[in-house]
PDB file of C-alpha atoms in Angstrom:
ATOM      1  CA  UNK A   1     -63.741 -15.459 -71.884  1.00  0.00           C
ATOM      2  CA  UNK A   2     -65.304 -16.258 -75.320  1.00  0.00           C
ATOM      3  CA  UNK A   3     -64.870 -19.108 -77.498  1.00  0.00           C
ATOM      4  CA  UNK A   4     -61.554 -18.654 -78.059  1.00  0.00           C
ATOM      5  CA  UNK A   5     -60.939 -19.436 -74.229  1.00  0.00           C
ATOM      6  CA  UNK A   6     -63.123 -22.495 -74.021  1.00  0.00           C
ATOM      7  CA  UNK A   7     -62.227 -24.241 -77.354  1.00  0.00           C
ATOM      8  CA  UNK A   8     -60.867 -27.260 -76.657  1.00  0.00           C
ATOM      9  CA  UNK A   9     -61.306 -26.726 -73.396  1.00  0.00           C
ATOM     10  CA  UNK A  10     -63.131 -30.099 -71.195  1.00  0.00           C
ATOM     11  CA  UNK A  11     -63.718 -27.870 -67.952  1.00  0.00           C
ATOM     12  CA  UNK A  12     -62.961 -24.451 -66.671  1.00  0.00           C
ATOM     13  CA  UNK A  13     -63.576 -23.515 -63.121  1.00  0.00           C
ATOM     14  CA  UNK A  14     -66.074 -20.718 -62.499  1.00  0.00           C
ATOM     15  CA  UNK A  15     -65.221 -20.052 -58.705  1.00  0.00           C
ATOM     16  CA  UNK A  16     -65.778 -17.301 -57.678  1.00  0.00           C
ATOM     17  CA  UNK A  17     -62.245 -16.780 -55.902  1.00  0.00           C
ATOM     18  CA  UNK A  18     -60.706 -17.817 -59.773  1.00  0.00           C
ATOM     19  CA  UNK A  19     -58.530 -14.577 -60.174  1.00  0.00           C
ATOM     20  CA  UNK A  20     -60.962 -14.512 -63.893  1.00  0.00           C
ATOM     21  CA  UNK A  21     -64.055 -13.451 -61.218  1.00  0.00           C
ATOM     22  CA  UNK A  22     -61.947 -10.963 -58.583  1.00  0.00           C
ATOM     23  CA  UNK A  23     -60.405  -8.154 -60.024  1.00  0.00           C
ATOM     24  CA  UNK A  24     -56.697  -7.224 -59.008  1.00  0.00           C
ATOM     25  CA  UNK A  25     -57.747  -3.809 -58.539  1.00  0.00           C
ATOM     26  CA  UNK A  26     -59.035  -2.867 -54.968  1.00  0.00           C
ATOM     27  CA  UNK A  27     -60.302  -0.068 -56.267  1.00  0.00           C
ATOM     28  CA  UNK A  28     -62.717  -1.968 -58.815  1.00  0.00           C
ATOM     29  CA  UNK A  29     -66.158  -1.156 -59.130  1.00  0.00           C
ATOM     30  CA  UNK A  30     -69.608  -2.779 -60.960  1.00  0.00           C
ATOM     31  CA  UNK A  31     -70.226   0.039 -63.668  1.00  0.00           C
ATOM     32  CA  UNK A  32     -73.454   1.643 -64.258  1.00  0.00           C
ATOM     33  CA  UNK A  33     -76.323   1.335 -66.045  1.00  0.00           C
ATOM     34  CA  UNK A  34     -74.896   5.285 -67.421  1.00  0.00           C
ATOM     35  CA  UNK A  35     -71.432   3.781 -68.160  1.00  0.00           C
ATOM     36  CA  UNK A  36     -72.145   0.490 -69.878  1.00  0.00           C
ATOM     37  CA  UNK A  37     -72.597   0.012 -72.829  1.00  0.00           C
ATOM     38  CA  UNK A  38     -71.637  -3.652 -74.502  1.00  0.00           C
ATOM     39  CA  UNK A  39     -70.796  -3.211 -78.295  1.00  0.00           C
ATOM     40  CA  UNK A  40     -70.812  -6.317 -79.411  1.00  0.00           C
ATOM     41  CA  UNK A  41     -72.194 -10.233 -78.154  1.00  0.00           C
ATOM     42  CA  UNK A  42     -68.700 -10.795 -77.063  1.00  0.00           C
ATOM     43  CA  UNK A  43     -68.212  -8.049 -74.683  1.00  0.00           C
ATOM     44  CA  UNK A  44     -72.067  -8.322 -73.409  1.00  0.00           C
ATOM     45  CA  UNK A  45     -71.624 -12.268 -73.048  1.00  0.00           C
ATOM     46  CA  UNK A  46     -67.872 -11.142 -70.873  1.00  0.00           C
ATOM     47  CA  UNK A  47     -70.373  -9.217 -68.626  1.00  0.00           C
ATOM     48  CA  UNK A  48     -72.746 -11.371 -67.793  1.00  0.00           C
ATOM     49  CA  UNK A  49     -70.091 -14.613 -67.416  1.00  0.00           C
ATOM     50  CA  UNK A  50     -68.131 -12.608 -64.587  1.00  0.00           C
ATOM     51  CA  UNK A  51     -70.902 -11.169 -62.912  1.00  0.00           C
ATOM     52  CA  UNK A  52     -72.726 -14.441 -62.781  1.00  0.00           C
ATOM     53  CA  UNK A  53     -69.210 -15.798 -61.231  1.00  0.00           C
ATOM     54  CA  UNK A  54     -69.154 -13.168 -58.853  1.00  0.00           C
ATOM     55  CA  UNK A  55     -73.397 -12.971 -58.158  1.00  0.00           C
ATOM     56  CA  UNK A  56     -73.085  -9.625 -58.997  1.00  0.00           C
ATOM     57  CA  UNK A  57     -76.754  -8.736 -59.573  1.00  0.00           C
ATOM     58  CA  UNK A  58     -76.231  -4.910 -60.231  1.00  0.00           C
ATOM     59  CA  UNK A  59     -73.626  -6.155 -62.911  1.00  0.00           C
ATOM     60  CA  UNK A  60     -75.874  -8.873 -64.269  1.00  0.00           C
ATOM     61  CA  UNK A  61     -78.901  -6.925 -64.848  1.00  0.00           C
ATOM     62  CA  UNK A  62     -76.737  -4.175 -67.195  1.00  0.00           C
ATOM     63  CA  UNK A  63     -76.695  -6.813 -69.677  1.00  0.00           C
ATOM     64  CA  UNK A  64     -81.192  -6.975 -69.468  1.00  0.00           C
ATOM     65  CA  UNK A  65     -84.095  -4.897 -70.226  1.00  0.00           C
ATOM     66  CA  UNK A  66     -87.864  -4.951 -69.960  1.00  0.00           C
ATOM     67  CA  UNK A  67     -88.005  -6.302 -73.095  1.00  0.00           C
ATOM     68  CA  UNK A  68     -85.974  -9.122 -71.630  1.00  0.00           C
ATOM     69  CA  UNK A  69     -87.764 -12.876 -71.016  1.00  0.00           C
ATOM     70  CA  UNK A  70     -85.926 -16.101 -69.698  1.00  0.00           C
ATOM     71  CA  UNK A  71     -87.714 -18.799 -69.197  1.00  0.00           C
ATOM     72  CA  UNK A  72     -86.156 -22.328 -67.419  1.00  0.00           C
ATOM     73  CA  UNK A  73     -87.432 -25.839 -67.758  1.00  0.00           C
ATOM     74  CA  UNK A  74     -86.407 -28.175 -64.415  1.00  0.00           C
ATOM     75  CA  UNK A  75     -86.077 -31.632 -66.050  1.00  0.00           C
ATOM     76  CA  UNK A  76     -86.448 -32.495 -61.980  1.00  0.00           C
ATOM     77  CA  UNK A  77     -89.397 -31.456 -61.186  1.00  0.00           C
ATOM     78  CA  UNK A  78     -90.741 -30.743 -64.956  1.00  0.00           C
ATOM     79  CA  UNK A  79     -91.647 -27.364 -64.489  1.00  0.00           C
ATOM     80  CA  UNK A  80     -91.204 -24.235 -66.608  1.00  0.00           C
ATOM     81  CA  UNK A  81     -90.921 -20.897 -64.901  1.00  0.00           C
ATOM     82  CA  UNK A  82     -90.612 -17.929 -66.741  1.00  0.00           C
ATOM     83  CA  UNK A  83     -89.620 -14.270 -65.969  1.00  0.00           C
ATOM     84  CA  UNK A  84     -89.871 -11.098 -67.656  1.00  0.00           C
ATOM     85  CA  UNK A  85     -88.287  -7.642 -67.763  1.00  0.00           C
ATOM     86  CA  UNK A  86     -86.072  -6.343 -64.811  1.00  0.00           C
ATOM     87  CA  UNK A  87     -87.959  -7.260 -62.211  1.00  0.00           C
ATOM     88  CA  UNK A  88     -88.240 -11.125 -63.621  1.00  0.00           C
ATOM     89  CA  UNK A  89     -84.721 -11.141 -64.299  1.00  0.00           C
ATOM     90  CA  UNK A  90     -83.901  -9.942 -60.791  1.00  0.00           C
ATOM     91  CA  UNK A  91     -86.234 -12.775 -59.401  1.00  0.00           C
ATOM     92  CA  UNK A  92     -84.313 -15.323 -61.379  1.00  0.00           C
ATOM     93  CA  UNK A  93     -81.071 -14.457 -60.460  1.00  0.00           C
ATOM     94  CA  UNK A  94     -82.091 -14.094 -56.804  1.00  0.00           C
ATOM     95  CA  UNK A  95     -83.980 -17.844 -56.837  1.00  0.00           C
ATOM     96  CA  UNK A  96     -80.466 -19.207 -58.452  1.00  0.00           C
ATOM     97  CA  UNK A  97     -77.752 -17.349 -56.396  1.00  0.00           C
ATOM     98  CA  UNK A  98     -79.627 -18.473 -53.409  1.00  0.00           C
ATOM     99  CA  UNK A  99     -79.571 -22.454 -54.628  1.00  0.00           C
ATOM    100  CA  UNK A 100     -75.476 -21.598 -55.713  1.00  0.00           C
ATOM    101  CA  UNK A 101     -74.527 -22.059 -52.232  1.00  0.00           C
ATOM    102  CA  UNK A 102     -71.173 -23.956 -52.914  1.00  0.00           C
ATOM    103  CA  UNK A 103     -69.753 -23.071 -56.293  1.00  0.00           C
ATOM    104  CA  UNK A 104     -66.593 -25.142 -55.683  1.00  0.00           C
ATOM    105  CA  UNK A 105     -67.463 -27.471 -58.404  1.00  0.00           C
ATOM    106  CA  UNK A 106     -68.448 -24.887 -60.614  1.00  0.00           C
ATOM    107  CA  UNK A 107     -67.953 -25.824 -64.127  1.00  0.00           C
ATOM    108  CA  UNK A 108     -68.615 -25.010 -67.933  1.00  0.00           C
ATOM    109  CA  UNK A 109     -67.630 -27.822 -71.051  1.00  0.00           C
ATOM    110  CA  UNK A 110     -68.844 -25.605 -74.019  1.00  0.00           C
ATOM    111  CA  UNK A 111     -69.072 -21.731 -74.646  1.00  0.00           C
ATOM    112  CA  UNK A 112     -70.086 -20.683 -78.446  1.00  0.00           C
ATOM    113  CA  UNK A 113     -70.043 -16.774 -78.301  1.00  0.00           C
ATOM    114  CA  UNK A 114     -71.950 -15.437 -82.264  1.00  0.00           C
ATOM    115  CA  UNK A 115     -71.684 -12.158 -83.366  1.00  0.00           C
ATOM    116  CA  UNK A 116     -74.263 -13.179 -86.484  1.00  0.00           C
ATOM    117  CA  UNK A 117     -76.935 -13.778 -85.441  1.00  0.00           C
ATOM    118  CA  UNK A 118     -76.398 -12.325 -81.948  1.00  0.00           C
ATOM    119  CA  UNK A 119     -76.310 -15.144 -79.324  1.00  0.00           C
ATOM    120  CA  UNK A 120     -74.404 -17.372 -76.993  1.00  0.00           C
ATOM    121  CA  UNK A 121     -74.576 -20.990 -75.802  1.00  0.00           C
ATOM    122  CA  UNK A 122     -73.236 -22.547 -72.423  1.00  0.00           C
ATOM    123  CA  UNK A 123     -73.045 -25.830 -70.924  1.00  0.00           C
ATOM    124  CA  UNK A 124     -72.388 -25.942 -67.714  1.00  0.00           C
ATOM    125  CA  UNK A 125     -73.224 -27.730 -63.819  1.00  0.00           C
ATOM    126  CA  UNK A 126     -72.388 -27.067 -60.333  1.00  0.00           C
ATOM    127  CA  UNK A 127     -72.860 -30.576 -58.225  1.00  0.00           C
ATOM    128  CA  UNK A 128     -72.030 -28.821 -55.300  1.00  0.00           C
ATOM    129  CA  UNK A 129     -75.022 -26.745 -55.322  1.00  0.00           C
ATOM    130  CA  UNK A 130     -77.440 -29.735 -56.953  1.00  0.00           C
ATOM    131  CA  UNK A 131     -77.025 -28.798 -60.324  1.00  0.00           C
ATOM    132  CA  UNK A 132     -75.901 -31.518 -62.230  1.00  0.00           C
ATOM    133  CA  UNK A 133     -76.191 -30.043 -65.805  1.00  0.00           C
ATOM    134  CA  UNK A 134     -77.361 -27.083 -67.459  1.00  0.00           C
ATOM    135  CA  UNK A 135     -77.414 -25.448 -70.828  1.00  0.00           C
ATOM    136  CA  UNK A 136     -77.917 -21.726 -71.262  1.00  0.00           C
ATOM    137  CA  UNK A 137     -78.727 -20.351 -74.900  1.00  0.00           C
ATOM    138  CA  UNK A 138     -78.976 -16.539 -74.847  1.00  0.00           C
ATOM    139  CA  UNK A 139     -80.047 -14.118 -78.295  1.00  0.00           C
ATOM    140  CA  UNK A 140     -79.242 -10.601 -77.952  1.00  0.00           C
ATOM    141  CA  UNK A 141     -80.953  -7.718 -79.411  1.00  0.00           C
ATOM    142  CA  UNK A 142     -79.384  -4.981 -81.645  1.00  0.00           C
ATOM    143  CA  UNK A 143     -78.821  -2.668 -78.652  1.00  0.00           C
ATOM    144  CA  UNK A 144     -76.635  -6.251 -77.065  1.00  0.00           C
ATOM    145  CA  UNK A 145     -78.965  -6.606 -74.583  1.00  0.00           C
ATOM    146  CA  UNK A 146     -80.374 -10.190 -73.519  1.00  0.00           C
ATOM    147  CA  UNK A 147     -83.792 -10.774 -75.279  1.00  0.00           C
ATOM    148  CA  UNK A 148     -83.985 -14.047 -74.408  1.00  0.00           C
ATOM    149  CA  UNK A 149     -82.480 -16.797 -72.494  1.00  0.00           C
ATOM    150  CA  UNK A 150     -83.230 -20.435 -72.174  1.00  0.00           C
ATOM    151  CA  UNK A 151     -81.804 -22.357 -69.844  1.00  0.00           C
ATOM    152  CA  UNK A 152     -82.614 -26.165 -69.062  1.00  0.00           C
ATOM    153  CA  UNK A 153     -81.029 -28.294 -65.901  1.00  0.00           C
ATOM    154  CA  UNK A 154     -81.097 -30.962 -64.155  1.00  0.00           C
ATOM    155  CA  UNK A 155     -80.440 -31.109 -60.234  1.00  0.00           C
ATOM    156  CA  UNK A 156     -79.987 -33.590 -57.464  1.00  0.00           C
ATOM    157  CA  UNK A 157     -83.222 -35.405 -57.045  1.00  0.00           C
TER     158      UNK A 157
END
C-alpha cells in the first residue's frame, strides 16, 4: 500500500470491491481501539487507506485522537471547514462518505508514505462522486496517530 506500491504508478483504483479493500477472509473483522496499535507511519497510513476504501468509520477513527485536527479548503466554493478531535473527525468522514456515492472512478496518482518526520501525502479524485482532484497531507504524532490532516479539492461546479 505504501510508496513502494504507487511508485511509478499513473493510477490505482480505490474501489471498494478491489480485492486490496475486501478481505478474503469471511471471518474478518475491523479491530479495536484495545487491539490496534500502528507502529510505524507505514502501517498507520495502511489503516486508514483501506478503511477509507471500504468507509469503514470504526476502522478510520483508530488511526485519530482528540488531539487530532483536519481542516479542508473547497477550491469550489472557497471555504475552509475544520474539525477537531473524535467527534470532528467522525463529522468529516460522515460529510465525505455521504458525497462518495459512486467510487467507480476512484483514483490516487501519488502516495509518499515518511517514517522521518512522520507523515504521508496523497493525490487523488473521484469524478464519479464530483471530486475532481484532491490532495491529502497527513503528520502523525509519536504515538502514529493523525495530528493533522490537510486536504484541498476541487469538485464539479
Amino acid at each position: 500500500f505504501g510508496s513502494s506500491v504507487w511508485a511509478g504508478s499513473k493510477s490505482l483504483s480505490l474501489h471498494p470491491t478491489s480485492p486490496l479493500f475486501v478481505h478474503p477472509n469471511p471471518f474478518y473483522r475491523t479491530m479495536t481501539e484495545s487491539e490496534y496499535k500502528a507502529t510505524s507511519v507505514q502501517m498507520a497510513w495502511d489503516n486508514h487507506f483501506a478503511a477509507f476504501g471500504t468507509q469503514d468509520m470504526e476502522k478510520i477513527l483508530l488511526d485519530y485522537d482528540e488531539t487530532s485536527v483536519a481542516s479542508i479548503f473547497d477550491w469550489t466554493s472557497g471555504e475552509v471547514s475544520t474539525y477537531k478531535g473524535l467527534s470532528g473527525i467522525t463529522e468529516l468522514f460522515t460529510k465525505l462518505f455521504k458525497e462518495l456515492t459512486d467510487m467507480s472512478e476512484m483514483a490516487g496518482s501519488v502516495v509518499e508514505v515518511v517514517e522521518d518526520p512522520k507523515s504521508a501525502w496523497v493525490c487523488w479524485k473521484c469524478p464519479s462522486s464530483g471530486i475532481t482532484s484532491a490532495t491529502d497531507t497527513f503528520i502523525f504524532g509519536d504515538d502514529f496517530k493523525i495530528k493533522r490532516q490537510n486536504v484541498v479539492m476541487t469538485k464539479k461546479a
